[in-house]
Tab-separated table of N, CA and C in Angstrom:
chain	number	residue	atom	x	y	z
A	374	MET	N	-1.261	16.859	21.536
A	374	MET	CA	-0.609	17.347	20.339
A	374	MET	C	0.895	17.219	20.506
A	375	THR	N	1.549	16.592	19.544
A	375	THR	CA	2.990	16.423	19.591
A	375	THR	C	3.656	17.582	18.871
A	376	HIS	N	4.587	18.224	19.551
A	376	HIS	CA	5.357	19.285	18.904
A	376	HIS	C	6.538	18.661	18.196
A	377	ARG	N	6.856	19.176	17.044
A	377	ARG	CA	7.947	18.625	16.251
A	377	ARG	C	9.004	19.698	16.071
A	378	THR	N	10.229	19.253	15.941
A	378	THR	CA	11.305	20.192	15.692
A	378	THR	C	11.839	19.949	14.292
A	379	ALA	N	12.238	21.000	13.634
A	379	ALA	CA	12.807	20.908	12.295
A	379	ALA	C	14.134	21.635	12.301
A	380	HIS	N	14.939	21.311	11.357
A	380	HIS	CA	16.211	21.988	11.181
A	380	HIS	C	16.029	23.002	10.065
A	381	PRO	N	15.797	24.263	10.424
A	381	PRO	CA	15.557	25.287	9.401
A	381	PRO	C	16.705	25.341	8.395
A	382	GLY	N	16.341	25.482	7.149
A	382	GLY	CA	17.350	25.589	6.102
A	382	GLY	C	17.834	24.266	5.574
A	383	GLY	N	17.697	23.216	6.343
A	383	GLY	CA	18.070	21.898	5.866
A	383	GLY	C	19.559	21.721	5.680
A	384	THR	N	19.919	20.564	5.175
A	384	THR	CA	21.298	20.182	4.927
A	384	THR	C	21.452	19.838	3.453
A	385	PRO	N	22.486	20.346	2.795
A	385	PRO	CA	22.696	19.940	1.400
A	385	PRO	C	22.835	18.423	1.311
A	386	ALA	N	22.202	17.838	0.310
A	386	ALA	CA	22.209	16.384	0.167
A	386	ALA	C	22.195	16.018	-1.316
A	387	LEU	N	22.292	14.715	-1.555
A	387	LEU	CA	22.232	14.192	-2.916
A	387	LEU	C	21.167	13.104	-2.931
A	388	ARG	N	20.267	13.190	-3.912
A	388	ARG	CA	19.229	12.171	-4.085
A	388	ARG	C	19.686	11.236	-5.195
A	389	LEU	N	19.765	9.970	-4.871
A	389	LEU	CA	20.144	8.917	-5.803
A	389	LEU	C	18.881	8.168	-6.168
A	390	THR	N	18.575	8.070	-7.452
A	390	THR	CA	17.420	7.299	-7.909
A	390	THR	C	17.925	6.199	-8.826
A	391	VAL	N	17.525	4.969	-8.532
A	391	VAL	CA	17.900	3.815	-9.343
A	391	VAL	C	16.626	3.282	-9.982
A	392	LEU	N	16.627	3.149	-11.310
A	392	LEU	CA	15.473	2.629	-12.040
A	392	LEU	C	15.807	1.242	-12.572
A	393	VAL	N	15.027	0.260	-12.128
A	393	VAL	CA	15.210	-1.123	-12.559
A	393	VAL	C	13.837	-1.730	-12.827
A	394	GLY	N	13.824	-2.969	-13.238
A	394	GLY	CA	12.575	-3.690	-13.435
A	394	GLY	C	12.175	-4.435	-12.171
A	395	GLU	N	10.884	-4.550	-11.969
A	395	GLU	CA	10.366	-5.220	-10.780
A	395	GLU	C	10.829	-6.672	-10.674
A	396	GLU	N	11.033	-7.318	-11.791
A	396	GLU	CA	11.416	-8.729	-11.801
A	396	GLU	C	12.930	-8.938	-11.766
A	397	ASP	N	13.728	-7.863	-11.770
A	397	ASP	CA	15.185	-8.000	-11.711
A	397	ASP	C	15.589	-8.596	-10.367
A	398	VAL	N	16.542	-9.531	-10.401
A	398	VAL	CA	16.959	-10.217	-9.178
A	398	VAL	C	18.468	-10.160	-8.983
A	399	TRP	N	18.863	-10.341	-7.733
A	399	TRP	CA	20.269	-10.480	-7.345
A	399	TRP	C	20.326	-11.686	-6.426
A	400	HIS	N	20.940	-12.762	-6.891
A	400	HIS	CA	21.044	-14.003	-6.117
A	400	HIS	C	19.678	-14.446	-5.582
A	401	HIS	N	18.702	-14.544	-6.477
A	401	HIS	CA	17.348	-15.036	-6.181
A	401	HIS	C	16.548	-14.119	-5.255
A	402	LYS	N	16.976	-12.888	-5.090
A	402	LYS	CA	16.294	-11.907	-4.237
A	402	LYS	C	15.973	-10.702	-5.121
A	403	PRO	N	14.832	-10.045	-4.910
A	403	PRO	CA	14.542	-8.857	-5.729
A	403	PRO	C	15.693	-7.846	-5.659
A	404	LEU	N	16.105	-7.350	-6.814
A	404	LEU	CA	17.215	-6.404	-6.877
A	404	LEU	C	16.933	-5.166	-6.046
A	405	TYR	N	15.697	-4.656	-6.101
A	405	TYR	CA	15.375	-3.458	-5.331
A	405	TYR	C	15.562	-3.698	-3.834
A	406	ALA	N	15.234	-4.894	-3.352
A	406	ALA	CA	15.397	-5.218	-1.934
A	406	ALA	C	16.879	-5.268	-1.562
A	407	GLU	N	17.699	-5.799	-2.442
A	407	GLU	CA	19.142	-5.859	-2.186
A	407	GLU	C	19.741	-4.460	-2.116
A	408	ILE	N	19.281	-3.567	-2.994
A	408	ILE	CA	19.789	-2.194	-2.981
A	408	ILE	C	19.404	-1.507	-1.670
A	409	VAL	N	18.157	-1.651	-1.231
A	409	VAL	CA	17.721	-1.047	0.027
A	409	VAL	C	18.505	-1.627	1.199
A	410	HIS	N	18.685	-2.942	1.208
A	410	HIS	CA	19.425	-3.596	2.288
A	410	HIS	C	20.860	-3.057	2.359
A	411	ARG	N	21.497	-2.932	1.214
A	411	ARG	CA	22.878	-2.424	1.196
A	411	ARG	C	22.943	-0.955	1.604
A	412	ALA	N	21.950	-0.166	1.210
A	412	ALA	CA	21.913	1.240	1.622
A	412	ALA	C	21.769	1.330	3.142
A	413	PHE	N	20.953	0.466	3.714
A	413	PHE	CA	20.779	0.424	5.164
A	413	PHE	C	22.086	0.046	5.849
A	414	GLU	N	22.719	-1.013	5.345
A	414	GLU	CA	23.985	-1.467	5.922
A	414	GLU	C	25.082	-0.415	5.789
A	415	ALA	N	25.016	0.409	4.743
A	415	ALA	CA	25.997	1.480	4.545
A	415	ALA	C	25.708	2.673	5.449
A	416	GLY	N	24.587	2.637	6.180
A	416	GLY	CA	24.249	3.704	7.099
A	416	GLY	C	23.701	4.951	6.437
A	417	LEU	N	23.184	4.809	5.211
A	417	LEU	CA	22.634	5.971	4.525
A	417	LEU	C	21.366	6.454	5.226
A	418	ALA	N	21.043	7.728	5.055
A	418	ALA	CA	19.961	8.364	5.803
A	418	ALA	C	18.599	7.746	5.533
A	419	GLY	N	18.337	7.294	4.309
A	419	GLY	CA	17.036	6.711	4.016
A	419	GLY	C	16.961	6.184	2.605
A	420	ALA	N	16.071	5.222	2.397
A	420	ALA	CA	15.842	4.640	1.072
A	420	ALA	C	14.399	4.175	1.000
A	421	SER	N	13.769	4.371	-0.142
A	421	SER	CA	12.398	3.915	-0.368
A	421	SER	C	12.289	3.342	-1.768
A	422	VAL	N	11.342	2.418	-1.950
A	422	VAL	CA	11.100	1.799	-3.246
A	422	VAL	C	9.702	2.205	-3.707
A	423	PHE	N	9.612	2.626	-4.970
A	423	PHE	CA	8.340	3.023	-5.557
A	423	PHE	C	8.090	2.183	-6.798
A	424	ARG	N	6.906	1.591	-6.879
A	424	ARG	CA	6.534	0.746	-8.015
A	424	ARG	C	5.799	1.599	-9.039
A	425	GLY	N	6.284	1.555	-10.262
A	425	GLY	CA	5.644	2.303	-11.332
A	425	GLY	C	4.449	1.560	-11.894
A	426	ILE	N	3.550	2.293	-12.537
A	426	ILE	CA	2.402	1.643	-13.163
A	426	ILE	C	2.587	1.516	-14.667
A	427	GLU	N	3.579	2.249	-15.195
A	427	GLU	CA	3.856	2.143	-16.621
A	427	GLU	C	5.214	2.782	-16.885
A	428	GLY	N	5.953	2.242	-17.840
A	428	GLY	CA	7.239	2.831	-18.185
A	428	GLY	C	7.953	2.025	-19.247
A	429	PHE	N	9.062	2.582	-19.732
A	429	PHE	CA	9.913	1.869	-20.679
A	429	PHE	C	11.346	2.270	-20.421
A	430	GLY	N	12.250	1.459	-20.894
A	430	GLY	CA	13.671	1.730	-20.721
A	430	GLY	C	14.424	1.343	-21.971
A	431	SER	N	15.655	0.892	-21.771
A	431	SER	CA	16.529	0.590	-22.900
A	431	SER	C	16.013	-0.564	-23.757
A	432	SER	N	15.111	-1.391	-23.215
A	432	SER	CA	14.574	-2.511	-24.001
A	432	SER	C	13.679	-2.027	-25.130
A	433	GLY	N	13.171	-0.798	-25.005
A	433	GLY	CA	12.276	-0.260	-26.030
A	433	GLY	C	10.867	-0.811	-25.947
A	434	VAL	N	10.543	-1.510	-24.854
A	434	VAL	CA	9.220	-2.081	-24.662
A	434	VAL	C	8.517	-1.306	-23.553
A	435	VAL	N	7.262	-0.920	-23.790
A	435	VAL	CA	6.482	-0.247	-22.757
A	435	VAL	C	5.867	-1.309	-21.860
A	436	HIS	N	6.153	-1.217	-20.570
A	436	HIS	CA	5.588	-2.139	-19.591
A	436	HIS	C	4.474	-1.396	-18.870
A	437	THR	N	3.351	-2.073	-18.678
A	437	THR	CA	2.198	-1.403	-18.087
A	437	THR	C	1.462	-2.322	-17.137
A	438	GLN	N	0.739	-1.728	-16.206
A	438	GLN	CA	-0.056	-2.469	-15.238
A	438	GLN	C	-1.486	-2.662	-15.731
A	439	ARG	N	-1.820	-2.028	-16.831
A	439	ARG	CA	-3.203	-2.098	-17.315
A	439	ARG	C	-3.641	-3.538	-17.563
A	440	LEU	N	-4.896	-3.816	-17.279
A	440	LEU	CA	-5.491	-5.140	-17.500
A	440	LEU	C	-5.195	-5.583	-18.933
A	441	LEU	N	-5.307	-6.625	-19.416
A	441	LEU	CA	-5.062	-7.068	-20.790
A	441	LEU	C	-3.609	-6.953	-21.217
A	442	SER	N	-2.753	-6.419	-20.373
A	442	SER	CA	-1.343	-6.335	-20.722
A	442	SER	C	-0.670	-7.636	-20.307
A	443	LEU	N	0.236	-8.117	-21.119
A	443	LEU	CA	0.954	-9.342	-20.787
A	443	LEU	C	2.180	-9.053	-19.929
A	444	SER	N	2.539	-7.799	-19.786
A	444	SER	CA	3.750	-7.433	-19.085
A	444	SER	C	3.533	-7.371	-17.580
A	445	GLU	N	4.428	-8.005	-16.847
A	445	GLU	CA	4.450	-7.863	-15.401
A	445	GLU	C	5.767	-7.240	-14.964
A	446	GLU	N	6.610	-6.883	-15.909
A	446	GLU	CA	7.912	-6.298	-15.627
A	446	GLU	C	7.758	-4.788	-15.480
A	447	LEU	N	7.142	-4.377	-14.378
A	447	LEU	CA	6.885	-2.962	-14.153
A	447	LEU	C	8.146	-2.257	-13.652
A	448	PRO	N	8.230	-0.951	-13.899
A	448	PRO	CA	9.400	-0.211	-13.431
A	448	PRO	C	9.358	-0.011	-11.918
A	449	VAL	N	10.541	0.015	-11.316
A	449	VAL	CA	10.692	0.250	-9.894
A	449	VAL	C	11.753	1.331	-9.718
A	450	ALA	N	11.470	2.302	-8.851
A	450	ALA	CA	12.446	3.351	-8.537
A	450	ALA	C	12.851	3.201	-7.076
A	451	ILE	N	14.143	3.126	-6.844
A	451	ILE	CA	14.687	3.110	-5.494
A	451	ILE	C	15.300	4.481	-5.272
A	452	VAL	N	14.848	5.193	-4.253
A	452	VAL	CA	15.329	6.544	-3.975
A	452	VAL	C	16.085	6.528	-2.654
A	453	VAL	N	17.327	7.024	-2.700
A	453	VAL	CA	18.193	7.083	-1.533
A	453	VAL	C	18.628	8.535	-1.360
A	454	VAL	N	18.644	9.021	-0.126
A	454	VAL	CA	19.067	10.398	0.139
A	454	VAL	C	20.075	10.409	1.278
A	455	ASP	N	21.156	11.155	1.081
A	455	ASP	CA	22.141	11.388	2.136
A	455	ASP	C	23.074	12.481	1.641
A	456	THR	N	24.150	12.708	2.360
A	456	THR	CA	25.123	13.700	1.915
A	456	THR	C	25.749	13.228	0.609
A	457	GLU	N	26.258	14.172	-0.160
A	457	GLU	CA	26.882	13.806	-1.431
A	457	GLU	C	28.017	12.814	-1.223
A	458	GLU	N	28.839	13.039	-0.223
A	458	GLU	CA	29.984	12.159	0.037
A	458	GLU	C	29.530	10.725	0.300
A	459	ARG	N	28.500	10.558	1.108
A	459	ARG	CA	28.038	9.209	1.457
A	459	ARG	C	27.355	8.519	0.275
A	460	VAL	N	26.577	9.273	-0.489
A	460	VAL	CA	25.911	8.695	-1.653
A	460	VAL	C	26.954	8.270	-2.686
A	461	ARG	N	27.925	9.125	-2.964
A	461	ARG	CA	28.954	8.778	-3.956
A	461	ARG	C	29.794	7.589	-3.501
A	462	ALA	N	30.000	7.442	-2.201
A	462	ALA	CA	30.726	6.281	-1.677
A	462	ALA	C	29.940	4.989	-1.882
A	463	PHE	N	28.619	5.095	-2.038
A	463	PHE	CA	27.751	3.932	-2.237
A	463	PHE	C	27.709	3.479	-3.703
A	464	LEU	N	28.104	4.350	-4.632
A	464	LEU	CA	28.004	4.037	-6.067
A	464	LEU	C	28.730	2.762	-6.492
A	465	PRO	N	29.920	2.425	-5.961
A	465	PRO	CA	30.548	1.159	-6.370
A	465	PRO	C	29.680	-0.073	-6.078
A	466	GLN	N	28.890	-0.033	-5.026
A	466	GLN	CA	27.997	-1.159	-4.746
A	466	GLN	C	26.917	-1.265	-5.817
A	467	LEU	N	26.420	-0.116	-6.279
A	467	LEU	CA	25.427	-0.139	-7.359
A	467	LEU	C	26.033	-0.676	-8.639
A	468	GLU	N	27.266	-0.286	-8.907
A	468	GLU	CA	27.933	-0.783	-10.116
A	468	GLU	C	27.997	-2.320	-10.100
A	469	GLU	N	28.263	-2.883	-8.937
A	469	GLU	CA	28.298	-4.340	-8.784
A	469	GLU	C	26.919	-4.957	-9.018
A	470	LEU	N	25.874	-4.311	-8.516
A	470	LEU	CA	24.523	-4.867	-8.591
A	470	LEU	C	23.857	-4.683	-9.947
A	471	LEU	N	24.249	-3.671	-10.706
A	471	LEU	CA	23.559	-3.341	-11.957
A	471	LEU	C	24.276	-3.886	-13.186
A	472	THR	N	24.900	-5.031	-13.074
A	472	THR	CA	25.624	-5.611	-14.204
A	472	THR	C	24.701	-5.940	-15.375
A	473	ASP	N	23.409	-6.180	-15.113
A	473	ASP	CA	22.451	-6.471	-16.182
A	473	ASP	C	21.697	-5.234	-16.645
A	474	GLY	N	22.084	-4.081	-16.140
A	474	GLY	CA	21.468	-2.835	-16.570
A	474	GLY	C	20.653	-2.164	-15.494
A	475	GLY	N	20.385	-0.917	-15.733
A	475	GLY	CA	19.643	-0.079	-14.807
A	475	GLY	C	20.094	1.349	-15.035
A	476	LEU	N	19.294	2.283	-14.620
A	476	LEU	CA	19.620	3.695	-14.791
A	476	LEU	C	19.735	4.329	-13.416
A	477	VAL	N	20.787	5.130	-13.227
A	477	VAL	CA	21.009	5.820	-11.969
A	477	VAL	C	21.035	7.315	-12.251
A	478	THR	N	20.281	8.077	-11.458
A	478	THR	CA	20.345	9.531	-11.567
A	478	THR	C	20.755	10.089	-10.211
A	479	LEU	N	21.446	11.222	-10.245
A	479	LEU	CA	21.878	11.925	-9.045
A	479	LEU	C	21.379	13.357	-9.136
A	480	ASP	N	20.699	13.819	-8.090
A	480	ASP	CA	20.142	15.169	-8.068
A	480	ASP	C	20.494	15.842	-6.753
A	481	PRO	N	21.019	17.073	-6.799
A	481	PRO	CA	21.227	17.797	-5.542
A	481	PRO	C	19.873	18.117	-4.921
A	482	CYS	N	19.799	18.049	-3.610
A	482	CYS	CA	18.565	18.359	-2.901
A	482	CYS	C	18.921	18.881	-1.514
A	483	GLU	N	17.920	19.047	-0.709
A	483	GLU	CA	18.107	19.539	0.647
A	483	GLU	C	17.371	18.596	1.591
A	484	MET	N	18.053	18.152	2.659
A	484	MET	CA	17.430	17.265	3.642
A	484	MET	C	16.897	18.082	4.805
A	485	LEU	N	15.664	17.829	5.145
A	485	LEU	CA	15.048	18.415	6.334
A	485	LEU	C	14.584	17.259	7.206
A	486	SER	N	14.962	17.256	8.464
A	486	SER	CA	14.561	16.183	9.375
A	486	SER	C	13.466	16.698	10.289
A	487	PHE	N	12.357	15.998	10.327
A	487	PHE	CA	11.251	16.327	11.214
A	487	PHE	C	11.120	15.179	12.201
A	488	ARG	N	11.345	15.471	13.460
A	488	ARG	CA	11.304	14.448	14.501
A	488	ARG	C	10.485	14.971	15.671
A	489	PRO	N	9.944	14.064	16.483
A	489	PRO	CA	9.270	14.519	17.706
A	489	PRO	C	10.245	15.343	18.547
A	490	ALA	N	9.734	16.286	19.286
A	490	ALA	CA	10.567	17.184	20.089
A	490	ALA	C	11.458	16.431	21.062
A	491	ASP	N	11.017	15.250	21.541
A	491	ASP	CA	11.840	14.494	22.498
A	491	ASP	C	12.929	13.687	21.806
A	492	GLY	N	12.940	13.686	20.465
A	492	GLY	CA	13.994	12.982	19.727
A	492	GLY	C	13.748	11.502	19.544
A	493	GLY	N	12.702	10.972	20.138
A	493	GLY	CA	12.431	9.542	20.030
A	493	GLY	C	11.375	9.259	18.988
A	494	GLY	N	10.893	8.052	18.981
A	494	GLY	CA	9.796	7.682	18.097
A	494	GLY	C	10.269	7.111	16.780
A	495	ARG	N	9.289	6.859	15.933
A	495	ARG	CA	9.555	6.258	14.634
A	495	ARG	C	10.299	7.235	13.749
A	496	GLY	N	10.942	6.707	12.733
A	496	GLY	CA	11.596	7.546	11.748
A	496	GLY	C	13.030	7.887	12.100
A	497	GLU	N	13.512	7.404	13.235
A	497	GLU	CA	14.899	7.656	13.579
A	497	GLU	C	15.768	6.837	12.637
A	498	GLY	N	16.562	7.480	11.853
A	498	GLY	CA	17.431	6.781	10.905
A	498	GLY	C	18.682	6.264	11.581
A	499	ARG	N	19.229	5.215	11.028
A	499	ARG	CA	20.470	4.653	11.512
A	499	ARG	C	21.615	5.368	10.851
A	500	ARG	N	22.503	5.891	11.563
A	500	ARG	CA	23.641	6.603	10.984
A	500	ARG	C	24.919	5.914	11.431
A	501	GLY	N	25.824	5.744	10.464
A	501	GLY	CA	27.094	5.074	10.805
A	501	GLY	C	28.222	6.022	10.917
């Protein structure tokens, strides 16, 4: 049994969510992948991409994964979490990447880190 250590009370943080289309690209690369790559290079605590099964945005068109649907432009959410200062410092990069549109939300949250007691193992984030 592995014992884990947690930081009681957590750390104040900011959750950044970027909503784009699955087919959106940046220089022939999926836009969501570019955002994650840049978040990693910026040393942010973590980023994940979630694929939606149905949604709509400013286009006014509902995109769905249901069979018989002609749409393959499903919604994608990229979620990044770190301190408010670090997340806000990352916003100019998003402004550069979202020239064709996208929605960004910012929500205060609390970060709790759960790591093996020895401090090693998977899940160790890169911090700059």
